[in-house]
Coordinates of C-alpha atoms in Angstrom, one line a residue:
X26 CA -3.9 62.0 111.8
X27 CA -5.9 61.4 108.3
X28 CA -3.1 63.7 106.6
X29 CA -0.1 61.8 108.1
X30 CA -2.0 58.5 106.9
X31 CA -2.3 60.0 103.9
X32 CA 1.1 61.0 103.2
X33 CA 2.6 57.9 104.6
X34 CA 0.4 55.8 101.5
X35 CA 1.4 58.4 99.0
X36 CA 5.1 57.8 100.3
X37 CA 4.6 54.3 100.1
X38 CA 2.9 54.3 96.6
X39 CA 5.7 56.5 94.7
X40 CA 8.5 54.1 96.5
X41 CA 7.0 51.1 95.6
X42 CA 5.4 51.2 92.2
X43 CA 7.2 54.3 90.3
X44 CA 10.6 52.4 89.8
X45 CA 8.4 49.8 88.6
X46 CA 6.4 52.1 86.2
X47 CA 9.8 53.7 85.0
X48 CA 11.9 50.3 84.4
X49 CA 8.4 49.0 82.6
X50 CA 8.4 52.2 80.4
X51 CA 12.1 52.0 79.9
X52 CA 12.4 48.3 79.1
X53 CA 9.4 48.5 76.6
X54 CA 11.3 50.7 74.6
X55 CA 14.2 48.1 74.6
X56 CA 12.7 45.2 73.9
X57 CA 10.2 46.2 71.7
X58 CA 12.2 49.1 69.5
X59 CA 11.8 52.2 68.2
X60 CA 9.0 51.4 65.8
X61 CA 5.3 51.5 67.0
X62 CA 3.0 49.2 66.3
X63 CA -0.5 49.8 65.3
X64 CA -2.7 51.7 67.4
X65 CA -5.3 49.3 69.5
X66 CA -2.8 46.7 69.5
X67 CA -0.2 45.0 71.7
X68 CA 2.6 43.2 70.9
X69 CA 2.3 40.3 73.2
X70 CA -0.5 38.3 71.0
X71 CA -2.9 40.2 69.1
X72 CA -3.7 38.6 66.1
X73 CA -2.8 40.5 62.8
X74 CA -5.5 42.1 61.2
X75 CA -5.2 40.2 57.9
X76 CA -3.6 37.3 56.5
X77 CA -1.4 37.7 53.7
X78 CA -4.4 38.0 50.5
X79 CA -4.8 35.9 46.9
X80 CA -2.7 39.2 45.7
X81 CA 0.4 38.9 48.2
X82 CA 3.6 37.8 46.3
X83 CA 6.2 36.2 48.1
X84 CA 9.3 38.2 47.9
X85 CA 12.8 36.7 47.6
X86 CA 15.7 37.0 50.1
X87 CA 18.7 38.0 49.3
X88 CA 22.2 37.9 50.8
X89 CA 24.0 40.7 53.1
X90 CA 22.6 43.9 52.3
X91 CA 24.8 46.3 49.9
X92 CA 26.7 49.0 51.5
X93 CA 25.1 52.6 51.6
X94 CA 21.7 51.1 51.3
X95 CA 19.6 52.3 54.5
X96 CA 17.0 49.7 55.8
X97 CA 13.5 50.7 57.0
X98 CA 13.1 47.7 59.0
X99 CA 15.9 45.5 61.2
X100 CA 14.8 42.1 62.6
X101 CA 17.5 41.0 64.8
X102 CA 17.2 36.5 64.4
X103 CA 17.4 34.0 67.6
X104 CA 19.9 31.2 67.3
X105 CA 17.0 28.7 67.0
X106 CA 14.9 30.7 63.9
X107 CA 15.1 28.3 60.8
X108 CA 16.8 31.1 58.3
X109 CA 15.8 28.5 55.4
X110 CA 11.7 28.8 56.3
X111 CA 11.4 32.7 56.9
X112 CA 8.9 34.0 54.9
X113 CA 8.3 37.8 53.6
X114 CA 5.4 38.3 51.2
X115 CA 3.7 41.8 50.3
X116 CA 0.7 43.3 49.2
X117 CA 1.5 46.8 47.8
X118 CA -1.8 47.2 46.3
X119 CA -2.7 47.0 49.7
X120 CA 0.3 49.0 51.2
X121 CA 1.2 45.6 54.0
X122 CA 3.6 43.3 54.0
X123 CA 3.9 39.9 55.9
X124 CA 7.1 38.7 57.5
X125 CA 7.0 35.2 59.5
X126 CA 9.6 34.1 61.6
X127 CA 9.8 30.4 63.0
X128 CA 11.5 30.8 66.7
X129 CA 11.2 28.9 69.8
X130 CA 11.0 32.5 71.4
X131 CA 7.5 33.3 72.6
X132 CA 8.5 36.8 73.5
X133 CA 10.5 37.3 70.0
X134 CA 9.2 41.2 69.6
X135 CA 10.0 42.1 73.3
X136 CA 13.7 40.7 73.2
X137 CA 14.7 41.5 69.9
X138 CA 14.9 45.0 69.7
X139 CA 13.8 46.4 66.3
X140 CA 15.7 49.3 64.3
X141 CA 15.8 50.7 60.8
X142 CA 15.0 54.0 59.6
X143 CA 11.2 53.4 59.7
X144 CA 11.0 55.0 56.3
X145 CA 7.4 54.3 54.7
X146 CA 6.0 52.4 57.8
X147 CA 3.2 53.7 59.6
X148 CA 2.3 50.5 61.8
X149 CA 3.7 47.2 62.7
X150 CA 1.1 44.3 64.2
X151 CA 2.9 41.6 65.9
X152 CA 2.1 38.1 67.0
X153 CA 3.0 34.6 68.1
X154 CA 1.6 31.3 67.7
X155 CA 2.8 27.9 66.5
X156 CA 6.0 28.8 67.2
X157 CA 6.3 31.3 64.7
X158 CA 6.5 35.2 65.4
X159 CA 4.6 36.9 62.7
X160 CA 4.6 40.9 61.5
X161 CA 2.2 42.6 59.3
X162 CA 3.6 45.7 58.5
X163 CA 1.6 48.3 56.9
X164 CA 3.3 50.9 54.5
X165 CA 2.2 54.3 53.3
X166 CA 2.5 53.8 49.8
X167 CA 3.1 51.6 46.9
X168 CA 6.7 50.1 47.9
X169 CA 9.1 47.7 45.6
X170 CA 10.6 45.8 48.9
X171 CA 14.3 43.9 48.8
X172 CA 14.6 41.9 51.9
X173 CA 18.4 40.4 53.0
X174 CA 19.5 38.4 55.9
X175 CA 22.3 38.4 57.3
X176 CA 23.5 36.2 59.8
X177 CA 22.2 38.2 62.9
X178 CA 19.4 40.2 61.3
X179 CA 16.3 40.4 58.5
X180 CA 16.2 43.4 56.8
X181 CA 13.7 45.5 54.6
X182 CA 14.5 47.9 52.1
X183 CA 11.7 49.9 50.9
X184 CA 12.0 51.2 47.4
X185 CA 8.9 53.5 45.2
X186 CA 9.1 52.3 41.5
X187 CA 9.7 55.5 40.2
X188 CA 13.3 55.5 43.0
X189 CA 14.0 52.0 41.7
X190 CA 13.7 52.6 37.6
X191 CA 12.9 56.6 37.4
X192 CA 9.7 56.4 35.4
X193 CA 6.6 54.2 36.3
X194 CA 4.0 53.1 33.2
X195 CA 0.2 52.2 33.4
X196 CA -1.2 49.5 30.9
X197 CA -4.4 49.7 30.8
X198 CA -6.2 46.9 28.3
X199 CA -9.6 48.0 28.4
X200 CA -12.9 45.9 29.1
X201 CA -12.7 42.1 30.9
X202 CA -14.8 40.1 32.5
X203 CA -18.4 39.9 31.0
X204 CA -17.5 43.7 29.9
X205 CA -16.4 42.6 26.0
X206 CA -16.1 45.4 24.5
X207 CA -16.9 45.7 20.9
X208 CA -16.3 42.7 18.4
X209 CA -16.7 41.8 14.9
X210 CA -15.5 38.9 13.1
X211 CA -15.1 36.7 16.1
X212 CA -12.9 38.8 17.5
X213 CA -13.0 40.7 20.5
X214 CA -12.1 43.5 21.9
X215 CA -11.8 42.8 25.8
X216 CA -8.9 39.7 24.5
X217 CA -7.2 42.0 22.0
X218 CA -6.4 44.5 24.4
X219 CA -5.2 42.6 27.4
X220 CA -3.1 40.6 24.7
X221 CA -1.0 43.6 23.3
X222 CA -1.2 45.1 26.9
X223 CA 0.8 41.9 28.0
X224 CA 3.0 42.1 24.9
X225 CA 4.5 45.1 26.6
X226 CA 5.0 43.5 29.8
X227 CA 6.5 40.3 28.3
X228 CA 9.0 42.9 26.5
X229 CA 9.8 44.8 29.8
X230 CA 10.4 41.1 31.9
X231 CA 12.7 39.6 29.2
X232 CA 14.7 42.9 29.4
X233 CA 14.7 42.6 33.0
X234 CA 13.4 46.0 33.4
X235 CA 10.7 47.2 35.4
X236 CA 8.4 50.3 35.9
X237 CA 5.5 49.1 33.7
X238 CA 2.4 47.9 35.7
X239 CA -1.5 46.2 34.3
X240 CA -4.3 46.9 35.6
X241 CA -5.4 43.3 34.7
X242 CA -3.8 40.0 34.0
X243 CA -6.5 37.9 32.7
X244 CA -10.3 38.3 32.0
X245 CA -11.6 39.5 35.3
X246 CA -13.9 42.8 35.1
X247 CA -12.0 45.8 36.5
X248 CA -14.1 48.7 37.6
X249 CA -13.6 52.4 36.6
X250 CA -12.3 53.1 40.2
X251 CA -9.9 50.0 40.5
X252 CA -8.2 51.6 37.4
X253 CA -8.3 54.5 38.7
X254 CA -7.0 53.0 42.0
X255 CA -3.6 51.9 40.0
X256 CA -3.6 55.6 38.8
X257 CA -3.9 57.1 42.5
X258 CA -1.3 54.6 44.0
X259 CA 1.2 54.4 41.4
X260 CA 1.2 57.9 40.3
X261 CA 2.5 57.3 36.9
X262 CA 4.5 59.3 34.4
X263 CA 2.0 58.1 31.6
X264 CA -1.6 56.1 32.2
X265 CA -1.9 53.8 28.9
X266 CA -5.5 52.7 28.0
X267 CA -5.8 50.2 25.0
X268 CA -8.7 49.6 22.7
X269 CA -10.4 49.6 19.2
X270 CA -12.1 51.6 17.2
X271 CA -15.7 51.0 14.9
X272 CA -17.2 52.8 12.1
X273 CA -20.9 51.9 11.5
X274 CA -21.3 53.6 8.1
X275 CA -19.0 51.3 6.4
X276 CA -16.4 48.9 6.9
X277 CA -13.4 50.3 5.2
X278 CA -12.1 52.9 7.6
X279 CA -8.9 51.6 9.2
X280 CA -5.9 53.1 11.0
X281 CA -4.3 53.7 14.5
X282 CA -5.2 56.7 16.4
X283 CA -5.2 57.9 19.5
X284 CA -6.3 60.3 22.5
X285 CA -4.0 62.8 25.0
X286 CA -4.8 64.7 27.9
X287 CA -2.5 66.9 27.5
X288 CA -0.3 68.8 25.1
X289 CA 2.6 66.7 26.8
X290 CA 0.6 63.5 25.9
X291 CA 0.0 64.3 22.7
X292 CA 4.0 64.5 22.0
X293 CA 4.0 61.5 22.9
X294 CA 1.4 60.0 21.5
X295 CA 2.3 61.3 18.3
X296 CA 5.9 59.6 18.6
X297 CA 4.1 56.4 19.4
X298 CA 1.6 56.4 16.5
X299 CA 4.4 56.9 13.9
X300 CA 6.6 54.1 15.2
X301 CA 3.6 52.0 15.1
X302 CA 2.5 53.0 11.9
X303 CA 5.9 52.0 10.6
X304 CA 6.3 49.4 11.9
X305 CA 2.4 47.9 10.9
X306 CA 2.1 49.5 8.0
X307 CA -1.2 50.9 9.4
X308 CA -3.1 54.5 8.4
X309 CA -1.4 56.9 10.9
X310 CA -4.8 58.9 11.7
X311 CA -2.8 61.1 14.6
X312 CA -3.4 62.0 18.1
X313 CA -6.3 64.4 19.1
X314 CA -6.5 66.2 22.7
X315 CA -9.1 65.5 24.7
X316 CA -9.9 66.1 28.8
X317 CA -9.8 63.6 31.1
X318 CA -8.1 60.8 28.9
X319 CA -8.4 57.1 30.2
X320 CA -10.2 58.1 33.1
X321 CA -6.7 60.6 34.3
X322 CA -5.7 64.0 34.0
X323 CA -2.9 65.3 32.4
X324 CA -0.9 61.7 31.7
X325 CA -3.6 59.7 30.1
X326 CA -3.3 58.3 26.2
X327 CA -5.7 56.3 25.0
X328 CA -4.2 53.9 21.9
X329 CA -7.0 52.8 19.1
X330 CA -5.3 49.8 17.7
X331 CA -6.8 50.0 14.7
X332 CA -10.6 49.3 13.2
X333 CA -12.9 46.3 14.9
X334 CA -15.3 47.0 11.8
X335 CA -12.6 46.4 9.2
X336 CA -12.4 42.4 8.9
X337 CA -8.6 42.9 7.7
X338 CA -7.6 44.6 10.7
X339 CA -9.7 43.1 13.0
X340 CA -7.4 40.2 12.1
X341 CA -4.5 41.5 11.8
X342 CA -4.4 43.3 15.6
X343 CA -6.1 40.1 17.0
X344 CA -2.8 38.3 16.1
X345 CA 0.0 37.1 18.3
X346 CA 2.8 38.9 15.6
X347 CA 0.9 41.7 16.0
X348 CA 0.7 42.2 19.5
X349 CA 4.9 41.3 19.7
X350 CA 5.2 43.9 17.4
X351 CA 3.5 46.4 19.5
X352 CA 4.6 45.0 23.0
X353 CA 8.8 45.7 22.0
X354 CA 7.7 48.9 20.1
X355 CA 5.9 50.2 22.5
X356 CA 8.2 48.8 25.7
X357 CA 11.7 50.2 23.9
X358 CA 9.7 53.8 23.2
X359 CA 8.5 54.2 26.8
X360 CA 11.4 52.8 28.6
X361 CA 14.9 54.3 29.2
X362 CA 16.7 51.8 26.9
X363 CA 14.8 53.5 24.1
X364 CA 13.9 56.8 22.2
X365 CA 14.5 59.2 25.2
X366 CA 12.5 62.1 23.0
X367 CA 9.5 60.2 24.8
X368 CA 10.5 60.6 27.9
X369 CA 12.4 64.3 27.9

């Protein structure tokens, strides 16, 4: 009697609640998509982990997206979200991005289905509040991200730098912060190399070309490992350190030099030094090899601007013509719109 009782709940059970499991199982995949979210979490309110940082940038949206180009992420759009006050900001430092949404719909992830290629995502964390559906979306790697809208969709393009310009440069201005470096004749080191670093961004932004990164925009200290952090997640071609040079015997050595960690580097560096040294008018003292360069292996150059200990060059590369002079030098040589011996 026990077994037929038995049988008869087990019956009852598998009528009853497995077409329930399977349409549960089957509609989760439809309305929520193809793309997981973050393990631990649900889509149906879970706060994101972060909010978008100090760092995150907003990033502008664009048009329909271009033909042939393959989206990582799809966001179908309700007839009631507010296309004018969708957001997208990203962190890539960070490898997230933020996307929010104004909608009426409280259950935005579960009835729009997402789609896309899923290329570079490894997580998506959803939630709703204040009327406003919000993603964080967290990448694995550094990503250049294009975002266009449509008229029934949002969609993310995920782009490396080194896909988006074929070549990807590290400035490194050494020093910052209460780290000065070395100085002499009121000037100082830490400001002269962040300004000739940012001489060759301002040369790379007016050409409208990208690729060349800082590891600091102003005079906030910068460890050893976040520099080494910009070397790890961007992977350059070529990890630039700036700096200056000192001789305390006497004060009439002068000249711009440099380090290479490798044979490679030293090519370059050598190419870089002479156009410099042209262009200045400052002692060419060449390019010497040495291991571990700028903290990196194999890519690093370290660039010796010229003598803090010499009170005419001290001057002269503490200047503003002098660091314009070095920033389009230096951007035209590195970049693809320049002498393509450095790069070959």
């Amino acid at each position: 009697m026990k077994k037929h009782g038995l049988l008869i709940t087990t019956v009852f059970i598998t009528c009853i609640f497995m077409p329930l499991m399977i349409f549960l199982s089957v509609n989760h995949d439809t309305y929520a998509g193809s793309l997981r979210l973050v393990e631990g979490r649900s889509p149906d309110g879970d706060i994101p982990s972060d909010e978008p940082s100090d760092v995150a940038t907003n990033t502008e949206i664009m048009g329909e997206m271009p033909e042939g180009v393959e989206a990582s992420l799809c966001v179908p759009l309700s007839e009631d979200t507010d296309r004018n006050a969708i957001q997208v900001s990203e962190d890539p430092m960070s490898h997230r991005m933020y996307i929010t949404i104004p909608t009426e719909q409280q259950n935005f992830y579960y009835k729009n289905e997402l789609s896309g290629s899923q290329k570079g995502i490894t997580g998506i964390t959803y939630d709703y509040s204040d009327r406003t559906a919000r993603f964080e979306i967290d990448t694995d790697a550094y990503y250049e991200s294009s975002v266009y809208m449509s008229a029934d969709s949002l969609s993310l393009v995920l782009i490396t730098p080194k896909e988006r310009y074929g070549y990807v440069y590290v400035l490194d201005p050494a020093y910052g912060g209460e780290d000065t470096g070395s100085s002499g004749y009121g000037v100082i080191e830490k400001e002269v190399t962040l300004k000739t670093a940012k001489a060759v961004m301002k040369a790379a932004e007016g050409a409208g070309n990208g690729g060349f990164f800082i590891t600091r925009k102003g005079d906030e200290a910068v460890s050893e490992d976040d520099r080494l952090r910009y070397d790890v997640i961007l992977e350059p071609d070529i990890f630039i350190s700036f700096r200056v040079n000192s001789d305390s015997d006497t004060r009439m050595t002068n000249g711009i030099s440099a380090e290479a960690g490798s044979p490679a580097m030293k090519d370059v560096a050598d190419v870089l030094l002479a156009a410099i040294s042209a262009e200045t008018g400052q002692e060419n003292r060449g390019a010497s090899l040495v291991s571990g360069t700028a903290g990196v292996d194999g890519h690093g150059i370290v660039i010796y601007l010229g003598y803090i200990t010499n009170k005419a060059e001290a001057l002269e590369i503490s200047s503003d013509e002098y660091a314009d002079k070095l920033g389009t030098i230096l951007y035209y040589l590195l970049s693809d719109t320049g002498d393509e011996t450095v790069t070959d």
